[in-house]
Amino acid sequence: MRNVHSRLFTPGPTEVRPEILQAMATPQIYHRSPEFRELYAEIQPKLQKFLYTEQTVLLFTSSSTGAMEAAVQNCVKKKCLNLVNGAFSDRWHEITATCGIPCEALNVPWNVAIKPEMVEEKLASGEFDAVTLVYNETSTGLMNPLPQIAEVVGKFPGVLLLVDAVSAMGGVKIEFDALGLDVCLAGVQKALALPAGLAVCAVSDRALKRAEEIKPRTYYFSFPVMVKSHQKNETPATPSIPHLFALNAQLDAMFAEGLDRRFGRHETMASLVQTWAKRHFGLYPEEGYWSRTVSCITNTRGISVDDLNKTLVKDYGMRISNGYGDLKGKTFRIAHMGDLTVVDVRGLLGVIDTILGL
Ligand SMILES: Cc1ncc(COP(=O)(O)O)c(C=O)c1O
């Protein structure tokens, strides 16, 4: 296979810096050795600092979907309310149902944000003991109002809030403890800018307690099993050690950049793309809820997204993303996350202007 690399403006996987790829090539260490425990112990406080938490951050060798399964398998005793306004939140409902967990979806049109009052009304029934929320719907470029939803969920003491921050974590500040979250998960191939294959999953003490009370539904994704090893700075199964080297290096790089500067860079990149999209096309989600990591642009000009992407790849070594599922052709997505820079984004938009004659 020819290895032709295009600069990725796709919402995962995203660009991975050569230094990170190099960190992955660190010679292997044995996962039951002092060196491994040292590595694990070094990463944990960095993850806690990164997620503004003093609670536990678990690492699963899986993509995000594994951690989504883990969240519902470990945290739902009674019934789960799945908040659905996009492809990935819909999938989380499907995952919950497939795991045989009692659940109900609150379906909202995909271009509309989940509003706190919608959640409050459902939770008032007293039926639910957990809620799933996708913070940043990668399929629609919509960012749900997490702080406001967390505040509402906080009014219901026995209800755990499980958050998919897959395409937000690393690009947007998530204050796990201050928000009172119970699970916050993300695969590392999005705004964390590592290759796919590892999931970061912050869990609250409440969530861990809930997991202890539930008859185990899983082994690989069991919180109690994970925590037992975690306390020894190990994982129960052999983890992807190259990812741990890379994550350690990336956390250092993020602190060196400064977390607030990193999040500020994401805001700048987002507003560049949003301004451009408003001028030439339109944005799919309702105003006020546009994502700070990926823009879903309405194809008001009826361009061929496939042709645009082919030219981008062939002539400029850049790649964007078509719309997701039914939105294919009707929308296209430009990711502005991870280690991309403002200069990268300006460059991409300039090139699209040239190709489309805008
Ligand atoms: C918001 C969101 N949740 C979940 C997933 C599933 O992630 P993975 O492919 O890492 O399992 C994705 C993938 O794009 C996503 O964007």
mmCIF file of C-alpha atoms and ligand atoms in Angstrom:
data_model
loop_
_atom_site.group_PDB
_atom_site.id
_atom_site.type_symbol
_atom_site.label_atom_id
_atom_site.label_comp_id
_atom_site.label_asym_id
_atom_site.label_seq_id
_atom_site.Cartn_x
_atom_site.Cartn_y
_atom_site.Cartn_z
ATOM 1 C CA MET A 1 0.000 0.000 0.000
ATOM 2 C CA ARG A 2 1.256 3.482 -0.826
ATOM 3 C CA ASN A 3 1.667 5.538 2.300
ATOM 4 C CA VAL A 4 0.282 8.869 1.192
ATOM 5 C CA HIS A 5 -0.346 11.065 4.162
ATOM 6 C CA SER A 6 -2.920 13.841 3.965
ATOM 7 C CA ARG A 7 -3.165 16.410 6.738
ATOM 8 C CA LEU A 8 -6.278 15.358 8.616
ATOM 9 C CA PHE A 9 -9.054 17.873 9.184
ATOM 10 C CA THR A 10 -11.304 14.887 9.922
ATOM 11 C CA PRO A 11 -13.083 14.508 13.282
ATOM 12 C CA GLY A 12 -11.029 11.528 14.278
ATOM 13 C CA PRO A 13 -8.549 10.192 13.693
ATOM 14 C CA THR A 14 -6.793 13.538 13.769
ATOM 15 C CA GLU A 15 -3.238 14.572 12.947
ATOM 16 C CA VAL A 16 -0.627 12.976 15.188
ATOM 17 C CA ARG A 17 2.630 14.871 15.633
ATOM 18 C CA PRO A 18 5.876 13.027 14.744
ATOM 19 C CA GLU A 19 7.064 13.389 18.375
ATOM 20 C CA ILE A 20 4.038 11.396 19.512
ATOM 21 C CA LEU A 21 4.549 8.719 16.877
ATOM 22 C CA GLN A 22 8.144 8.573 18.061
ATOM 23 C CA ALA A 23 7.020 8.125 21.689
ATOM 24 C CA MET A 24 4.943 5.149 20.551
ATOM 25 C CA ALA A 25 8.096 3.552 19.200
ATOM 26 C CA THR A 26 9.684 3.464 22.685
ATOM 27 C CA PRO A 27 11.004 -0.087 23.260
ATOM 28 C CA GLN A 28 8.446 -2.265 25.032
ATOM 29 C CA ILE A 29 8.433 -2.788 28.771
ATOM 30 C CA TYR A 30 6.853 -5.668 30.644
ATOM 31 C CA HIS A 31 3.432 -4.727 32.010
ATOM 32 C CA ARG A 32 4.114 -6.421 35.379
ATOM 33 C CA SER A 33 7.352 -4.579 36.055
ATOM 34 C CA PRO A 34 8.388 -1.638 38.242
ATOM 35 C CA GLU A 35 9.032 0.399 35.059
ATOM 36 C CA PHE A 36 5.442 -0.075 33.971
ATOM 37 C CA ARG A 37 4.066 0.852 37.392
ATOM 38 C CA GLU A 38 6.231 3.944 37.336
ATOM 39 C CA LEU A 39 4.842 4.930 33.936
ATOM 40 C CA TYR A 40 1.249 4.336 35.062
ATOM 41 C CA ALA A 41 1.806 6.259 38.285
ATOM 42 C CA GLU A 42 3.297 9.147 36.332
ATOM 43 C CA ILE A 43 0.324 9.389 33.969
ATOM 44 C CA GLN A 44 -2.453 9.289 36.609
ATOM 45 C CA PRO A 45 -1.879 12.691 38.281
ATOM 46 C CA LYS A 46 -1.396 14.261 34.871
ATOM 47 C CA LEU A 47 -4.782 12.933 33.769
ATOM 48 C CA GLN A 48 -6.327 14.216 36.999
ATOM 49 C CA LYS A 49 -4.852 17.651 36.414
ATOM 50 C CA PHE A 50 -5.998 17.600 32.802
ATOM 51 C CA LEU A 51 -9.588 16.731 33.794
ATOM 52 C CA TYR A 52 -9.630 18.916 36.923
ATOM 53 C CA THR A 53 -10.375 15.994 39.198
ATOM 54 C CA GLU A 54 -9.095 14.323 42.328
ATOM 55 C CA GLN A 55 -11.032 11.162 41.528
ATOM 56 C CA THR A 56 -10.015 8.145 39.445
ATOM 57 C CA VAL A 57 -9.134 8.133 35.758
ATOM 58 C CA LEU A 58 -9.165 4.672 34.186
ATOM 59 C CA LEU A 59 -7.545 3.710 30.904
ATOM 60 C CA PHE A 60 -9.123 1.133 28.612
ATOM 61 C CA THR A 61 -7.307 -0.418 25.720
ATOM 62 C CA SER A 62 -10.223 0.044 23.370
ATOM 63 C CA SER A 63 -11.752 2.774 21.295
ATOM 64 C CA SER A 64 -14.364 5.069 22.849
ATOM 65 C CA THR A 65 -17.179 2.603 22.223
ATOM 66 C CA GLY A 66 -15.711 0.237 24.804
ATOM 67 C CA ALA A 67 -15.795 2.933 27.456
ATOM 68 C CA MET A 68 -19.381 3.821 26.446
ATOM 69 C CA GLU A 69 -20.338 0.198 27.113
ATOM 70 C CA ALA A 70 -18.404 0.261 30.388
ATOM 71 C CA ALA A 71 -20.240 3.361 31.588
ATOM 72 C CA VAL A 72 -23.725 1.922 31.231
ATOM 73 C CA GLN A 73 -22.746 -1.580 32.327
ATOM 74 C CA ASN A 74 -21.232 -0.285 35.566
ATOM 75 C CA CYS A 75 -23.492 2.616 36.441
ATOM 76 C CA VAL A 76 -27.110 1.731 35.698
ATOM 77 C CA LYS A 77 -28.974 -0.179 38.356
ATOM 78 C CA LYS A 78 -32.534 0.887 37.630
ATOM 79 C CA LYS A 79 -33.042 2.578 34.264
ATOM 80 C CA CYS A 80 -30.986 4.797 31.997
ATOM 81 C CA LEU A 81 -32.139 7.944 30.252
ATOM 82 C CA ASN A 82 -30.267 8.257 26.961
ATOM 83 C CA LEU A 83 -30.266 11.826 25.661
ATOM 84 C CA VAL A 84 -30.267 11.505 21.869
ATOM 85 C CA ASN A 85 -29.638 14.245 19.306
ATOM 86 C CA GLY A 86 -27.159 12.714 16.901
ATOM 87 C CA ALA A 87 -25.617 9.507 15.611
ATOM 88 C CA PHE A 88 -23.349 8.824 18.592
ATOM 89 C CA SER A 89 -25.920 9.535 21.282
ATOM 90 C CA ASP A 90 -28.293 7.300 19.310
ATOM 91 C CA ARG A 91 -25.589 4.638 19.318
ATOM 92 C CA TRP A 92 -25.203 4.961 23.102
ATOM 93 C CA HIS A 93 -28.911 4.186 23.411
ATOM 94 C CA GLU A 94 -28.435 1.168 21.150
ATOM 95 C CA ILE A 95 -25.433 0.065 23.229
ATOM 96 C CA THR A 96 -27.441 0.366 26.458
ATOM 97 C CA ALA A 97 -30.331 -1.636 25.006
ATOM 98 C CA THR A 98 -27.974 -4.248 23.505
ATOM 99 C CA CYS A 99 -26.374 -4.747 26.927
ATOM 100 C CA GLY A 100 -29.864 -5.630 28.197
ATOM 101 C CA ILE A 101 -30.002 -2.564 30.433
ATOM 102 C CA PRO A 102 -33.430 -0.946 30.945
ATOM 103 C CA CYS A 103 -33.358 2.378 29.101
ATOM 104 C CA GLU A 104 -35.364 5.035 27.358
ATOM 105 C CA ALA A 105 -34.291 7.565 24.753
ATOM 106 C CA LEU A 106 -35.190 11.222 24.881
ATOM 107 C CA ASN A 107 -35.077 12.036 21.168
ATOM 108 C CA VAL A 108 -34.468 15.602 20.065
ATOM 109 C CA PRO A 109 -34.052 16.721 16.409
ATOM 110 C CA TRP A 110 -30.401 16.406 15.432
ATOM 111 C CA ASN A 111 -29.832 20.120 14.814
ATOM 112 C CA VAL A 112 -31.282 21.039 18.216
ATOM 113 C CA ALA A 113 -29.383 21.008 21.515
ATOM 114 C CA ILE A 114 -30.573 19.064 24.559
ATOM 115 C CA LYS A 115 -31.939 21.702 26.929
ATOM 116 C CA PRO A 116 -31.714 21.336 30.716
ATOM 117 C CA GLU A 117 -35.470 21.672 31.171
ATOM 118 C CA MET A 118 -36.080 18.672 28.872
ATOM 119 C CA VAL A 119 -33.820 16.592 31.114
ATOM 120 C CA GLU A 120 -35.401 17.897 34.320
ATOM 121 C CA GLU A 121 -38.873 16.979 33.109
ATOM 122 C CA LYS A 122 -37.829 13.391 32.350
ATOM 123 C CA LEU A 123 -35.889 12.910 35.591
ATOM 124 C CA ALA A 124 -38.806 14.209 37.659
ATOM 125 C CA SER A 125 -40.567 10.883 36.951
ATOM 126 C CA GLY A 126 -38.108 9.235 39.371
ATOM 127 C CA GLU A 127 -37.704 6.293 36.981
ATOM 128 C CA PHE A 128 -34.034 6.855 36.173
ATOM 129 C CA ASP A 129 -30.761 6.418 38.048
ATOM 130 C CA ALA A 130 -28.395 7.364 35.207
ATOM 131 C CA VAL A 131 -28.292 9.700 32.222
ATOM 132 C CA THR A 132 -26.072 9.492 29.144
ATOM 133 C CA LEU A 133 -25.081 12.669 27.334
ATOM 134 C CA VAL A 134 -22.850 13.163 24.322
ATOM 135 C CA TYR A 135 -21.191 16.498 25.039
ATOM 136 C CA ASN A 136 -20.012 17.149 21.500
ATOM 137 C CA GLU A 137 -22.000 15.391 18.762
ATOM 138 C CA THR A 138 -19.346 14.718 16.152
ATOM 139 C CA SER A 139 -22.023 13.770 13.616
ATOM 140 C CA THR A 140 -23.669 17.196 13.691
ATOM 141 C CA GLY A 141 -21.053 19.601 15.080
ATOM 142 C CA LEU A 142 -23.349 20.402 17.981
ATOM 143 C CA MET A 143 -22.183 21.020 21.515
ATOM 144 C CA ASN A 144 -24.768 20.301 24.186
ATOM 145 C CA PRO A 145 -24.828 22.641 27.208
ATOM 146 C CA LEU A 146 -23.030 20.328 29.611
ATOM 147 C CA PRO A 147 -22.742 22.685 32.617
ATOM 148 C CA GLN A 148 -26.460 23.482 32.586
ATOM 149 C CA ILE A 149 -27.458 19.840 32.115
ATOM 150 C CA ALA A 150 -25.050 18.788 34.882
ATOM 151 C CA GLU A 151 -26.661 21.327 37.183
ATOM 152 C CA VAL A 152 -30.112 19.878 36.556
ATOM 153 C CA VAL A 153 -28.951 16.281 36.982
ATOM 154 C CA GLY A 154 -27.319 17.370 40.248
ATOM 155 C CA LYS A 155 -30.770 18.163 41.637
ATOM 156 C CA PHE A 156 -31.575 14.432 41.532
ATOM 157 C CA PRO A 157 -29.287 12.802 44.132
ATOM 158 C CA GLY A 158 -29.386 9.179 42.952
ATOM 159 C CA VAL A 159 -28.907 9.958 39.271
ATOM 160 C CA LEU A 160 -25.442 9.514 37.740
ATOM 161 C CA LEU A 161 -24.359 11.634 34.772
ATOM 162 C CA LEU A 162 -22.357 9.713 32.173
ATOM 163 C CA VAL A 163 -20.705 11.900 29.576
ATOM 164 C CA ASP A 164 -19.234 11.018 26.202
ATOM 165 C CA ALA A 165 -16.645 13.742 25.664
ATOM 166 C CA VAL A 166 -15.075 11.849 22.776
ATOM 167 C CA SER A 167 -14.584 14.801 20.433
ATOM 168 C CA ALA A 168 -14.343 17.440 23.184
ATOM 169 C CA MET A 169 -11.709 16.173 25.630
ATOM 170 C CA GLY A 170 -8.425 17.884 24.934
ATOM 171 C CA GLY A 171 -10.061 20.733 23.041
ATOM 172 C CA VAL A 172 -12.467 22.051 25.626
ATOM 173 C CA LYS A 173 -12.080 22.510 29.366
ATOM 174 C CA ILE A 174 -13.903 19.780 31.306
ATOM 175 C CA GLU A 175 -13.903 20.323 35.059
ATOM 176 C CA PHE A 176 -14.966 16.843 36.101
ATOM 177 C CA ASP A 177 -15.264 17.469 39.854
ATOM 178 C CA ALA A 178 -16.741 20.974 39.690
ATOM 179 C CA LEU A 179 -19.384 19.800 37.204
ATOM 180 C CA GLY A 180 -20.206 16.797 39.386
ATOM 181 C CA LEU A 181 -19.786 14.308 36.545
ATOM 182 C CA ASP A 182 -19.788 10.573 37.227
ATOM 183 C CA VAL A 183 -18.202 9.282 34.036
ATOM 184 C CA CYS A 184 -16.397 11.286 31.392
ATOM 185 C CA LEU A 185 -14.885 9.268 28.575
ATOM 186 C CA ALA A 186 -13.015 9.795 25.343
ATOM 187 C CA GLY A 187 -11.019 7.829 22.831
ATOM 188 C CA VAL A 188 -7.628 9.424 22.270
ATOM 189 C CA GLN A 189 -7.819 9.798 18.483
ATOM 190 C CA LYS A 190 -9.737 13.079 18.482
ATOM 191 C CA ALA A 191 -8.747 16.261 20.335
ATOM 192 C CA LEU A 192 -6.100 14.357 22.302
ATOM 193 C CA ALA A 193 -4.378 13.757 18.957
ATOM 194 C CA LEU A 194 -3.035 10.240 19.486
ATOM 195 C CA PRO A 195 -3.652 7.227 17.245
ATOM 196 C CA ALA A 196 -6.849 5.301 18.049
ATOM 197 C CA GLY A 197 -6.801 2.412 20.510
ATOM 198 C CA LEU A 198 -6.983 3.849 24.013
ATOM 199 C CA ALA A 199 -9.883 5.353 25.976
ATOM 200 C CA VAL A 200 -9.584 7.728 28.923
ATOM 201 C CA CYS A 201 -12.424 7.353 31.402
ATOM 202 C CA ALA A 202 -12.764 9.490 34.535
ATOM 203 C CA VAL A 203 -15.031 7.900 37.140
ATOM 204 C CA SER A 204 -16.449 9.409 40.297
ATOM 205 C CA ASP A 205 -16.390 7.708 43.693
ATOM 206 C CA ARG A 206 -20.185 7.548 43.384
ATOM 207 C CA ALA A 207 -19.895 5.701 40.094
ATOM 208 C CA LEU A 208 -17.416 3.243 41.600
ATOM 209 C CA LYS A 209 -19.766 2.643 44.527
ATOM 210 C CA ARG A 210 -22.651 2.043 42.127
ATOM 211 C CA ALA A 211 -20.528 -0.425 40.161
ATOM 212 C CA GLU A 212 -19.822 -2.379 43.365
ATOM 213 C CA GLU A 213 -23.575 -2.691 43.987
ATOM 214 C CA ILE A 214 -24.383 -4.082 40.548
ATOM 215 C CA LYS A 215 -24.070 -7.744 39.571
ATOM 216 C CA PRO A 216 -21.152 -7.661 37.082
ATOM 217 C CA ARG A 217 -22.275 -7.432 33.465
ATOM 218 C CA THR A 218 -18.755 -7.363 32.037
ATOM 219 C CA TYR A 219 -15.244 -8.410 32.935
ATOM 220 C CA TYR A 220 -12.982 -6.515 30.512
ATOM 221 C CA PHE A 221 -14.850 -3.286 31.184
ATOM 222 C CA SER A 222 -15.597 -3.801 34.873
ATOM 223 C CA PHE A 223 -14.858 -0.727 36.983
ATOM 224 C CA PRO A 224 -14.227 -2.766 40.183
ATOM 225 C CA VAL A 225 -11.822 -5.092 38.354
ATOM 226 C CA MET A 226 -10.055 -2.096 36.804
ATOM 227 C CA VAL A 227 -9.839 -0.232 40.111
ATOM 228 C CA LYS A 228 -8.261 -3.194 41.881
ATOM 229 C CA SER A 229 -5.370 -3.123 39.409
ATOM 230 C CA HIS A 230 -5.371 0.661 39.249
ATOM 231 C CA GLN A 231 -4.552 0.767 42.948
ATOM 232 C CA LYS A 232 -1.364 -1.143 42.111
ATOM 233 C CA ASN A 233 -0.633 1.129 39.117
ATOM 234 C CA GLU A 234 -1.483 -1.674 36.747
ATOM 235 C CA THR A 235 -4.247 -2.724 34.389
ATOM 236 C CA PRO A 236 -5.964 -6.131 34.689
ATOM 237 C CA ALA A 237 -5.214 -7.078 31.079
ATOM 238 C CA THR A 238 -2.206 -6.246 28.926
ATOM 239 C CA PRO A 239 -2.663 -2.627 27.878
ATOM 240 C CA SER A 240 -1.465 -0.890 24.742
ATOM 241 C CA ILE A 241 1.868 0.178 26.192
ATOM 242 C CA PRO A 242 2.834 2.290 23.131
ATOM 243 C CA HIS A 243 -0.286 4.374 23.789
ATOM 244 C CA LEU A 244 0.737 4.924 27.398
ATOM 245 C CA PHE A 245 4.131 6.282 26.318
ATOM 246 C CA ALA A 246 2.375 8.507 23.809
ATOM 247 C CA LEU A 247 -0.257 9.714 26.269
ATOM 248 C CA ASN A 248 2.420 10.575 28.817
ATOM 249 C CA ALA A 249 4.291 12.617 26.215
ATOM 250 C CA GLN A 250 1.112 14.296 24.968
ATOM 251 C CA LEU A 251 0.005 15.298 28.480
ATOM 252 C CA ASP A 252 3.407 16.938 28.997
ATOM 253 C CA ALA A 253 3.054 18.734 25.672
ATOM 254 C CA MET A 254 -0.426 19.966 26.620
ATOM 255 C CA PHE A 255 0.820 21.356 29.937
ATOM 256 C CA ALA A 256 3.762 22.957 28.134
ATOM 257 C CA GLU A 257 1.337 24.673 25.756
ATOM 258 C CA GLY A 258 -0.857 25.573 28.748
ATOM 259 C CA LEU A 259 -4.357 24.102 29.025
ATOM 260 C CA ASP A 260 -6.088 27.471 28.785
ATOM 261 C CA ARG A 261 -4.033 28.379 25.733
ATOM 262 C CA ARG A 262 -4.878 25.043 24.170
ATOM 263 C CA PHE A 263 -8.601 25.601 24.732
ATOM 264 C CA GLY A 264 -8.212 29.189 23.477
ATOM 265 C CA ARG A 265 -6.547 27.893 20.296
ATOM 266 C CA HIS A 266 -9.552 25.625 19.749
ATOM 267 C CA GLU A 267 -11.913 28.581 20.147
ATOM 268 C CA THR A 268 -9.950 30.618 17.620
ATOM 269 C CA MET A 269 -9.889 27.760 15.098
ATOM 270 C CA ALA A 270 -13.625 27.191 15.598
ATOM 271 C CA SER A 271 -14.562 30.810 15.111
ATOM 272 C CA LEU A 272 -12.456 31.010 11.919
ATOM 273 C CA VAL A 273 -14.324 28.061 10.421
ATOM 274 C CA GLN A 274 -17.707 29.259 11.675
ATOM 275 C CA THR A 275 -17.224 32.736 10.178
ATOM 276 C CA TRP A 276 -16.124 31.206 6.886
ATOM 277 C CA ALA A 277 -19.044 28.749 6.906
ATOM 278 C CA LYS A 278 -21.594 31.489 7.601
ATOM 279 C CA ARG A 279 -20.213 33.581 4.741
ATOM 280 C CA HIS A 280 -20.237 30.820 2.128
ATOM 281 C CA PHE A 281 -22.596 28.101 3.347
ATOM 282 C CA GLY A 282 -24.460 27.682 6.647
ATOM 283 C CA LEU A 283 -24.022 25.730 9.867
ATOM 284 C CA TYR A 284 -26.152 22.687 10.598
ATOM 285 C CA PRO A 285 -26.813 23.030 14.352
ATOM 286 C CA GLU A 286 -28.929 25.750 15.883
ATOM 287 C CA GLU A 287 -26.987 28.896 16.692
ATOM 288 C CA GLY A 288 -25.435 29.106 20.137
ATOM 289 C CA TYR A 289 -24.486 25.429 20.199
ATOM 290 C CA TRP A 290 -21.787 25.264 17.522
ATOM 291 C CA SER A 291 -18.998 22.912 18.409
ATOM 292 C CA ARG A 292 -15.591 24.259 19.314
ATOM 293 C CA THR A 293 -13.838 21.221 17.799
ATOM 294 C CA VAL A 294 -15.744 20.269 14.619
ATOM 295 C CA SER A 295 -17.999 22.264 12.316
ATOM 296 C CA CYS A 296 -20.843 20.617 10.431
ATOM 297 C CA ILE A 297 -21.482 22.830 7.417
ATOM 298 C CA THR A 298 -24.742 22.784 5.464
ATOM 299 C CA ASN A 299 -24.087 22.276 1.775
ATOM 300 C CA THR A 300 -26.263 25.199 0.645
ATOM 301 C CA ARG A 301 -24.318 25.483 -2.644
ATOM 302 C CA GLY A 302 -24.914 21.864 -3.597
ATOM 303 C CA ILE A 303 -21.208 21.196 -4.194
ATOM 304 C CA SER A 304 -19.928 17.659 -4.579
ATOM 305 C CA VAL A 305 -18.260 17.016 -1.225
ATOM 306 C CA ASP A 306 -16.592 13.902 -2.623
ATOM 307 C CA ASP A 307 -15.045 15.869 -5.505
ATOM 308 C CA LEU A 308 -13.887 18.606 -3.133
ATOM 309 C CA ASN A 309 -12.235 16.035 -0.894
ATOM 310 C CA LYS A 310 -10.619 14.252 -3.854
ATOM 311 C CA THR A 311 -9.027 17.514 -5.006
ATOM 312 C CA LEU A 312 -7.993 18.404 -1.468
ATOM 313 C CA VAL A 313 -6.279 15.040 -1.042
ATOM 314 C CA LYS A 314 -4.724 14.801 -4.510
ATOM 315 C CA ASP A 315 -3.564 18.364 -5.057
ATOM 316 C CA TYR A 316 -3.087 19.725 -1.551
ATOM 317 C CA GLY A 317 -2.536 16.741 0.794
ATOM 318 C CA MET A 318 -5.443 17.702 3.046
ATOM 319 C CA ARG A 319 -8.602 15.793 3.963
ATOM 320 C CA ILE A 320 -11.944 16.899 5.378
ATOM 321 C CA SER A 321 -14.995 14.752 6.148
ATOM 322 C CA ASN A 322 -18.305 14.244 4.426
ATOM 323 C CA GLY A 323 -21.550 14.500 6.421
ATOM 324 C CA TYR A 324 -22.343 11.559 8.706
ATOM 325 C CA GLY A 325 -24.930 8.942 7.664
ATOM 326 C CA ASP A 326 -28.072 10.578 6.257
ATOM 327 C CA LEU A 327 -26.315 13.955 6.342
ATOM 328 C CA LYS A 328 -23.765 12.770 3.746
ATOM 329 C CA GLY A 329 -23.692 15.192 0.808
ATOM 330 C CA LYS A 330 -26.127 17.509 2.592
ATOM 331 C CA THR A 331 -23.398 18.590 4.993
ATOM 332 C CA PHE A 332 -19.653 18.294 5.294
ATOM 333 C CA ARG A 333 -17.432 18.490 8.359
ATOM 334 C CA ILE A 334 -14.220 20.298 9.063
ATOM 335 C CA ALA A 335 -12.480 19.296 12.270
ATOM 336 C CA HIS A 336 -10.431 21.930 14.061
ATOM 337 C CA MET A 337 -9.123 19.957 16.969
ATOM 338 C CA GLY A 338 -6.121 18.345 18.541
ATOM 339 C CA ASP A 339 -2.734 19.620 17.503
ATOM 340 C CA LEU A 340 -3.888 21.489 14.387
ATOM 341 C CA THR A 341 -2.978 25.159 14.434
ATOM 342 C CA VAL A 342 -4.718 28.374 13.475
ATOM 343 C CA VAL A 343 -2.320 28.552 10.496
ATOM 344 C CA ASP A 344 -3.391 25.053 9.393
ATOM 345 C CA VAL A 345 -7.043 26.081 9.483
ATOM 346 C CA ARG A 346 -6.449 29.331 7.597
ATOM 347 C CA GLY A 347 -4.506 27.338 5.016
ATOM 348 C CA LEU A 348 -7.306 24.815 4.548
ATOM 349 C CA LEU A 349 -9.999 27.480 4.169
ATOM 350 C CA GLY A 350 -7.849 29.372 1.645
ATOM 351 C CA VAL A 351 -7.368 26.208 -0.377
ATOM 352 C CA ILE A 352 -11.112 25.434 -0.362
ATOM 353 C CA ASP A 353 -11.767 29.006 -1.533
ATOM 354 C CA THR A 354 -9.380 28.425 -4.418
ATOM 355 C CA ILE A 355 -10.880 25.055 -5.385
ATOM 356 C CA LEU A 356 -14.482 26.296 -5.246
ATOM 357 C CA GLY A 357 -13.739 29.767 -6.607
ATOM 358 C CA LEU A 358 -15.302 31.457 -3.567
HETATM 359 C C1 LIG B 1 -19.048 11.547 20.016
HETATM 360 C C2 LIG B 1 -18.540 10.178 19.668
HETATM 361 N N1 LIG B 1 -18.837 9.156 20.476
HETATM 362 C C3 LIG B 1 -18.403 7.917 20.203
HETATM 363 C C4 LIG B 1 -17.663 7.637 19.084
HETATM 364 C C5 LIG B 1 -17.184 6.239 18.833
HETATM 365 O O1 LIG B 1 -15.821 6.265 18.960
HETATM 366 P P1 LIG B 1 -14.813 5.061 18.663
HETATM 367 O O2 LIG B 1 -14.805 4.900 17.175
HETATM 368 O O3 LIG B 1 -13.526 5.595 19.216
HETATM 369 O O4 LIG B 1 -15.287 3.857 19.377
HETATM 370 C C6 LIG B 1 -17.330 8.677 18.214
HETATM 371 C C7 LIG B 1 -16.547 8.420 17.007
HETATM 372 O O5 LIG B 1 -16.388 9.246 16.137
HETATM 373 C C8 LIG B 1 -17.779 9.983 18.528
HETATM 374 O O6 LIG B 1 -17.472 11.012 17.724
#
